[in-house]
């Protein structure tokens, strides 16, 4: 798994205090860590968005990437799911990893095994804006 995943930061217009204690973060961008053209990533994102709706899950927009914003991926915070179900969904979308948040602690989750690695306090990586200008959303 790419070690850069362990350094991920997140941008979201929702404050952490407004979110439940437990939720997941997932993207469909750049399957298996391979950088894809923006058009392909947008198609993949639309498929994930539709799948989340089809599954009846509550979700919100989250952008994840490098702290300096040079690498960003559109994704979703997913409520009312389990770490295992999130990993399975990530695997279905050819993702290496997803993220799990529980009581303010962020963990990196391998989508192949659902094993998690704690990464520390999410609030240190959560930015209360959305970097749409980088994503050209």
PDB file of N, CA, C and O in Angstrom, residues 65-113:
ATOM      1  N   UNK A  65      -6.417  14.005   0.239  1.00  0.00           N
ATOM      2  CA  UNK A  65      -5.190  14.115  -0.538  1.00  0.00           C
ATOM      3  C   UNK A  65      -4.009  14.541   0.297  1.00  0.00           C
ATOM      4  O   UNK A  65      -4.020  14.449   1.521  1.00  0.00           O
ATOM      5  N   UNK A  66      -3.011  15.033  -0.402  1.00  0.00           N
ATOM      6  CA  UNK A  66      -1.788  15.469   0.277  1.00  0.00           C
ATOM      7  C   UNK A  66      -2.038  16.813   0.966  1.00  0.00           C
ATOM      8  O   UNK A  66      -2.859  17.619   0.510  1.00  0.00           O
ATOM      9  N   UNK A  67      -1.341  17.042   2.049  1.00  0.00           N
ATOM     10  CA  UNK A  67      -1.529  18.255   2.838  1.00  0.00           C
ATOM     11  C   UNK A  67      -1.316  19.517   2.008  1.00  0.00           C
ATOM     12  O   UNK A  67      -2.017  20.507   2.167  1.00  0.00           O
ATOM     13  N   UNK A  68      -0.382  19.476   1.087  1.00  0.00           N
ATOM     14  CA  UNK A  68      -0.098  20.667   0.277  1.00  0.00           C
ATOM     15  C   UNK A  68      -1.061  20.839  -0.895  1.00  0.00           C
ATOM     16  O   UNK A  68      -0.983  21.812  -1.643  1.00  0.00           O
ATOM     17  N   UNK A  69      -1.985  19.903  -1.068  1.00  0.00           N
ATOM     18  CA  UNK A  69      -2.988  20.023  -2.114  1.00  0.00           C
ATOM     19  C   UNK A  69      -2.519  19.667  -3.504  1.00  0.00           C
ATOM     20  O   UNK A  69      -3.255  19.839  -4.475  1.00  0.00           O
ATOM     21  N   UNK A  70      -1.308  19.133  -3.641  1.00  0.00           N
ATOM     22  CA  UNK A  70      -0.830  18.770  -4.974  1.00  0.00           C
ATOM     23  C   UNK A  70      -1.475  17.494  -5.489  1.00  0.00           C
ATOM     24  O   UNK A  70      -1.493  17.255  -6.688  1.00  0.00           O
ATOM     25  N   UNK A  71      -2.004  16.676  -4.595  1.00  0.00           N
ATOM     26  CA  UNK A  71      -2.745  15.482  -4.993  1.00  0.00           C
ATOM     27  C   UNK A  71      -4.056  15.472  -4.220  1.00  0.00           C
ATOM     28  O   UNK A  71      -4.060  15.449  -2.985  1.00  0.00           O
ATOM     29  N   UNK A  72      -5.176  15.505  -4.938  1.00  0.00           N
ATOM     30  CA  UNK A  72      -6.496  15.517  -4.313  1.00  0.00           C
ATOM     31  C   UNK A  72      -7.423  14.545  -5.025  1.00  0.00           C
ATOM     32  O   UNK A  72      -7.332  14.367  -6.244  1.00  0.00           O
ATOM     33  N   UNK A  73      -8.298  13.924  -4.256  1.00  0.00           N
ATOM     34  CA  UNK A  73      -9.288  13.005  -4.803  1.00  0.00           C
ATOM     35  C   UNK A  73     -10.643  13.302  -4.168  1.00  0.00           C
ATOM     36  O   UNK A  73     -10.746  13.355  -2.947  1.00  0.00           O
ATOM     37  N   UNK A  74     -11.648  13.457  -5.011  1.00  0.00           N
ATOM     38  CA  UNK A  74     -13.011  13.626  -4.516  1.00  0.00           C
ATOM     39  C   UNK A  74     -13.465  12.314  -3.894  1.00  0.00           C
ATOM     40  O   UNK A  74     -13.165  11.243  -4.410  1.00  0.00           O
ATOM     41  N   UNK A  75     -14.168  12.403  -2.792  1.00  0.00           N
ATOM     42  CA  UNK A  75     -14.674  11.209  -2.140  1.00  0.00           C
ATOM     43  C   UNK A  75     -15.880  11.530  -1.290  1.00  0.00           C
ATOM     44  O   UNK A  75     -16.474  12.611  -1.405  1.00  0.00           O
ATOM     45  N   UNK A  76     -16.209  10.586  -0.402  1.00  0.00           N
ATOM     46  CA  UNK A  76     -17.407  10.717   0.414  1.00  0.00           C
ATOM     47  C   UNK A  76     -17.163  10.230   1.829  1.00  0.00           C
ATOM     48  O   UNK A  76     -16.476   9.224   2.042  1.00  0.00           O
ATOM     49  N   UNK A  77     -17.755  10.945   2.763  1.00  0.00           N
ATOM     50  CA  UNK A  77     -17.880  10.457   4.116  1.00  0.00           C
ATOM     51  C   UNK A  77     -19.154   9.633   4.155  1.00  0.00           C
ATOM     52  O   UNK A  77     -20.202  10.095   3.691  1.00  0.00           O
ATOM     53  N   UNK A  78     -19.071   8.425   4.664  1.00  0.00           N
ATOM     54  CA  UNK A  78     -20.212   7.511   4.629  1.00  0.00           C
ATOM     55  C   UNK A  78     -20.642   7.193   6.060  1.00  0.00           C
ATOM     56  O   UNK A  78     -19.842   6.724   6.873  1.00  0.00           O
ATOM     57  N   UNK A  79     -21.917   7.446   6.331  1.00  0.00           N
ATOM     58  CA  UNK A  79     -22.487   7.218   7.658  1.00  0.00           C
ATOM     59  C   UNK A  79     -23.234   5.888   7.668  1.00  0.00           C
ATOM     60  O   UNK A  79     -23.559   5.335   6.611  1.00  0.00           O
ATOM     61  N   UNK A  80     -23.522   5.403   8.837  1.00  0.00           N
ATOM     62  CA  UNK A  80     -24.354   4.201   9.003  1.00  0.00           C
ATOM     63  C   UNK A  80     -23.840   3.001   8.219  1.00  0.00           C
ATOM     64  O   UNK A  80     -24.596   2.294   7.547  1.00  0.00           O
ATOM     65  N   UNK A  81     -22.544   2.774   8.283  1.00  0.00           N
ATOM     66  CA  UNK A  81     -21.948   1.609   7.658  1.00  0.00           C
ATOM     67  C   UNK A  81     -20.941   1.014   8.641  1.00  0.00           C
ATOM     68  O   UNK A  81     -20.720   1.561   9.718  1.00  0.00           O
ATOM     69  N   UNK A  82     -20.347  -0.087   8.271  1.00  0.00           N
ATOM     70  CA  UNK A  82     -19.314  -0.707   9.098  1.00  0.00           C
ATOM     71  C   UNK A  82     -17.972  -0.615   8.379  1.00  0.00           C
ATOM     72  O   UNK A  82     -17.927  -0.393   7.153  1.00  0.00           O
ATOM     73  N   UNK A  83     -16.923  -0.786   9.110  1.00  0.00           N
ATOM     74  CA  UNK A  83     -15.584  -0.766   8.514  1.00  0.00           C
ATOM     75  C   UNK A  83     -15.455  -1.863   7.457  1.00  0.00           C
ATOM     76  O   UNK A  83     -14.904  -1.646   6.381  1.00  0.00           O
ATOM     77  N   UNK A  84     -16.002  -3.043   7.733  1.00  0.00           N
ATOM     78  CA  UNK A  84     -15.943  -4.155   6.781  1.00  0.00           C
ATOM     79  C   UNK A  84     -16.729  -3.839   5.509  1.00  0.00           C
ATOM     80  O   UNK A  84     -16.253  -4.066   4.393  1.00  0.00           O
ATOM     81  N   UNK A  85     -17.929  -3.299   5.662  1.00  0.00           N
ATOM     82  CA  UNK A  85     -18.736  -2.954   4.487  1.00  0.00           C
ATOM     83  C   UNK A  85     -18.071  -1.854   3.668  1.00  0.00           C
ATOM     84  O   UNK A  85     -18.114  -1.878   2.433  1.00  0.00           O
ATOM     85  N   UNK A  86     -17.446  -0.901   4.331  1.00  0.00           N
ATOM     86  CA  UNK A  86     -16.737   0.168   3.621  1.00  0.00           C
ATOM     87  C   UNK A  86     -15.553  -0.412   2.845  1.00  0.00           C
ATOM     88  O   UNK A  86     -15.330  -0.058   1.684  1.00  0.00           O
ATOM     89  N   UNK A  87     -14.807  -1.318   3.464  1.00  0.00           N
ATOM     90  CA  UNK A  87     -13.675  -1.956   2.781  1.00  0.00           C
ATOM     91  C   UNK A  87     -14.158  -2.757   1.572  1.00  0.00           C
ATOM     92  O   UNK A  87     -13.525  -2.730   0.510  1.00  0.00           O
ATOM     93  N   UNK A  88     -15.280  -3.445   1.719  1.00  0.00           N
ATOM     94  CA  UNK A  88     -15.837  -4.207   0.605  1.00  0.00           C
ATOM     95  C   UNK A  88     -16.233  -3.279  -0.532  1.00  0.00           C
ATOM     96  O   UNK A  88     -15.954  -3.569  -1.706  1.00  0.00           O
ATOM     97  N   UNK A  89     -16.851  -2.166  -0.202  1.00  0.00           N
ATOM     98  CA  UNK A  89     -17.216  -1.187  -1.224  1.00  0.00           C
ATOM     99  C   UNK A  89     -15.964  -0.650  -1.911  1.00  0.00           C
ATOM    100  O   UNK A  89     -15.917  -0.528  -3.140  1.00  0.00           O
ATOM    101  N   UNK A  90     -14.939  -0.361  -1.134  1.00  0.00           N
ATOM    102  CA  UNK A  90     -13.677   0.093  -1.715  1.00  0.00           C
ATOM    103  C   UNK A  90     -13.080  -0.945  -2.647  1.00  0.00           C
ATOM    104  O   UNK A  90     -12.602  -0.621  -3.736  1.00  0.00           O
ATOM    105  N   UNK A  91     -13.129  -2.183  -2.239  1.00  0.00           N
ATOM    106  CA  UNK A  91     -12.625  -3.277  -3.084  1.00  0.00           C
ATOM    107  C   UNK A  91     -13.421  -3.363  -4.379  1.00  0.00           C
ATOM    108  O   UNK A  91     -12.853  -3.556  -5.460  1.00  0.00           O
ATOM    109  N   UNK A  92     -14.741  -3.181  -4.287  1.00  0.00           N
ATOM    110  CA  UNK A  92     -15.597  -3.208  -5.476  1.00  0.00           C
ATOM    111  C   UNK A  92     -15.222  -2.100  -6.462  1.00  0.00           C
ATOM    112  O   UNK A  92     -15.441  -2.239  -7.663  1.00  0.00           O
ATOM    113  N   UNK A  93     -14.661  -1.006  -5.939  1.00  0.00           N
ATOM    114  CA  UNK A  93     -14.248   0.110  -6.783  1.00  0.00           C
ATOM    115  C   UNK A  93     -12.729   0.131  -6.994  1.00  0.00           C
ATOM    116  O   UNK A  93     -12.156   1.163  -7.331  1.00  0.00           O
ATOM    117  N   UNK A  94     -12.096  -1.016  -6.788  1.00  0.00           N
ATOM    118  CA  UNK A  94     -10.664  -1.199  -7.051  1.00  0.00           C
ATOM    119  C   UNK A  94      -9.772  -0.247  -6.261  1.00  0.00           C
ATOM    120  O   UNK A  94      -8.746   0.233  -6.757  1.00  0.00           O
ATOM    121  N   UNK A  95     -10.146  -0.004  -5.017  1.00  0.00           N
ATOM    122  CA  UNK A  95      -9.352   0.874  -4.163  1.00  0.00           C
ATOM    123  C   UNK A  95      -8.408   0.056  -3.279  1.00  0.00           C
ATOM    124  O   UNK A  95      -8.764  -1.023  -2.816  1.00  0.00           O
ATOM    125  N   UNK A  96      -7.221   0.588  -3.070  1.00  0.00           N
ATOM    126  CA  UNK A  96      -6.280  -0.024  -2.132  1.00  0.00           C
ATOM    127  C   UNK A  96      -6.751   0.153  -0.694  1.00  0.00           C
ATOM    128  O   UNK A  96      -6.598  -0.737   0.137  1.00  0.00           O
ATOM    129  N   UNK A  97      -7.289   1.350  -0.415  1.00  0.00           N
ATOM    130  CA  UNK A  97      -7.585   1.697   0.969  1.00  0.00           C
ATOM    131  C   UNK A  97      -8.791   2.621   1.069  1.00  0.00           C
ATOM    132  O   UNK A  97      -9.172   3.288   0.104  1.00  0.00           O
ATOM    133  N   UNK A  98      -9.355   2.644   2.248  1.00  0.00           N
ATOM    134  CA  UNK A  98     -10.369   3.614   2.643  1.00  0.00           C
ATOM    135  C   UNK A  98      -9.954   4.086   4.038  1.00  0.00           C
ATOM    136  O   UNK A  98      -8.915   3.659   4.560  1.00  0.00           O
ATOM    137  N   UNK A  99     -10.733   4.956   4.623  1.00  0.00           N
ATOM    138  CA  UNK A  99     -10.419   5.462   5.967  1.00  0.00           C
ATOM    139  C   UNK A  99     -11.623   5.257   6.866  1.00  0.00           C
ATOM    140  O   UNK A  99     -12.766   5.324   6.425  1.00  0.00           O
ATOM    141  N   UNK A 100     -11.328   5.003   8.134  1.00  0.00           N
ATOM    142  CA  UNK A 100     -12.367   4.796   9.131  1.00  0.00           C
ATOM    143  C   UNK A 100     -12.116   5.742  10.286  1.00  0.00           C
ATOM    144  O   UNK A 100     -10.974   5.893  10.741  1.00  0.00           O
ATOM    145  N   UNK A 101     -13.189   6.377  10.760  1.00  0.00           N
ATOM    146  CA  UNK A 101     -13.099   7.305  11.881  1.00  0.00           C
ATOM    147  C   UNK A 101     -13.958   6.768  13.008  1.00  0.00           C
ATOM    148  O   UNK A 101     -15.134   6.443  12.804  1.00  0.00           O
ATOM    149  N   UNK A 102     -13.366   6.667  14.183  1.00  0.00           N
ATOM    150  CA  UNK A 102     -14.100   6.223  15.361  1.00  0.00           C
ATOM    151  C   UNK A 102     -13.626   7.035  16.559  1.00  0.00           C
ATOM    152  O   UNK A 102     -12.423   7.055  16.868  1.00  0.00           O
ATOM    153  N   UNK A 103     -14.554   7.729  17.187  1.00  0.00           N
ATOM    154  CA  UNK A 103     -14.250   8.576  18.352  1.00  0.00           C
ATOM    155  C   UNK A 103     -13.098   9.534  18.072  1.00  0.00           C
ATOM    156  O   UNK A 103     -12.220   9.729  18.919  1.00  0.00           O
ATOM    157  N   UNK A 104     -13.084  10.105  16.876  1.00  0.00           N
ATOM    158  CA  UNK A 104     -12.095  11.111  16.528  1.00  0.00           C
ATOM    159  C   UNK A 104     -10.757  10.581  16.068  1.00  0.00           C
ATOM    160  O   UNK A 104      -9.868  11.351  15.715  1.00  0.00           O
ATOM    161  N   UNK A 105     -10.594   9.257  16.060  1.00  0.00           N
ATOM    162  CA  UNK A 105      -9.333   8.653  15.630  1.00  0.00           C
ATOM    163  C   UNK A 105      -9.483   8.150  14.194  1.00  0.00           C
ATOM    164  O   UNK A 105     -10.417   7.418  13.871  1.00  0.00           O
ATOM    165  N   UNK A 106      -8.546   8.538  13.349  1.00  0.00           N
ATOM    166  CA  UNK A 106      -8.528   8.138  11.950  1.00  0.00           C
ATOM    167  C   UNK A 106      -7.716   6.862  11.792  1.00  0.00           C
ATOM    168  O   UNK A 106      -6.644   6.723  12.373  1.00  0.00           O
ATOM    169  N   UNK A 107      -8.224   5.942  10.985  1.00  0.00           N
ATOM    170  CA  UNK A 107      -7.490   4.711  10.681  1.00  0.00           C
ATOM    171  C   UNK A 107      -7.504   4.487   9.177  1.00  0.00           C
ATOM    172  O   UNK A 107      -8.486   4.791   8.490  1.00  0.00           O
ATOM    173  N   UNK A 108      -6.406   3.967   8.672  1.00  0.00           N
ATOM    174  CA  UNK A 108      -6.283   3.554   7.284  1.00  0.00           C
ATOM    175  C   UNK A 108      -6.748   2.105   7.199  1.00  0.00           C
ATOM    176  O   UNK A 108      -6.295   1.263   7.976  1.00  0.00           O
ATOM    177  N   UNK A 109      -7.652   1.804   6.272  1.00  0.00           N
ATOM    178  CA  UNK A 109      -8.221   0.463   6.155  1.00  0.00           C
ATOM    179  C   UNK A 109      -7.831  -0.132   4.810  1.00  0.00           C
ATOM    180  O   UNK A 109      -8.106   0.448   3.761  1.00  0.00           O
ATOM    181  N   UNK A 110      -7.194  -1.285   4.833  1.00  0.00           N
ATOM    182  CA  UNK A 110      -6.869  -2.014   3.612  1.00  0.00           C
ATOM    183  C   UNK A 110      -8.166  -2.592   3.044  1.00  0.00           C
ATOM    184  O   UNK A 110      -8.859  -3.337   3.738  1.00  0.00           O
ATOM    185  N   UNK A 111      -8.501  -2.250   1.819  1.00  0.00           N
ATOM    186  CA  UNK A 111      -9.753  -2.737   1.231  1.00  0.00           C
ATOM    187  C   UNK A 111      -9.721  -4.224   0.923  1.00  0.00           C
ATOM    188  O   UNK A 111     -10.771  -4.859   0.827  1.00  0.00           O
ATOM    189  N   UNK A 112      -8.551  -4.813   0.796  1.00  0.00           N
ATOM    190  CA  UNK A 112      -8.459  -6.253   0.512  1.00  0.00           C
ATOM    191  C   UNK A 112      -8.700  -7.104   1.758  1.00  0.00           C
ATOM    192  O   UNK A 112      -9.273  -8.179   1.672  1.00  0.00           O
ATOM    193  N   UNK A 113      -8.261  -6.618   2.913  1.00  0.00           N
ATOM    194  CA  UNK A 113      -8.332  -7.417   4.139  1.00  0.00           C
ATOM    195  C   UNK A 113      -9.210  -6.815   5.230  1.00  0.00           C
ATOM    196  O   UNK A 113      -9.504  -7.494   6.215  1.00  0.00           O
TER     197      UNK A 113
END
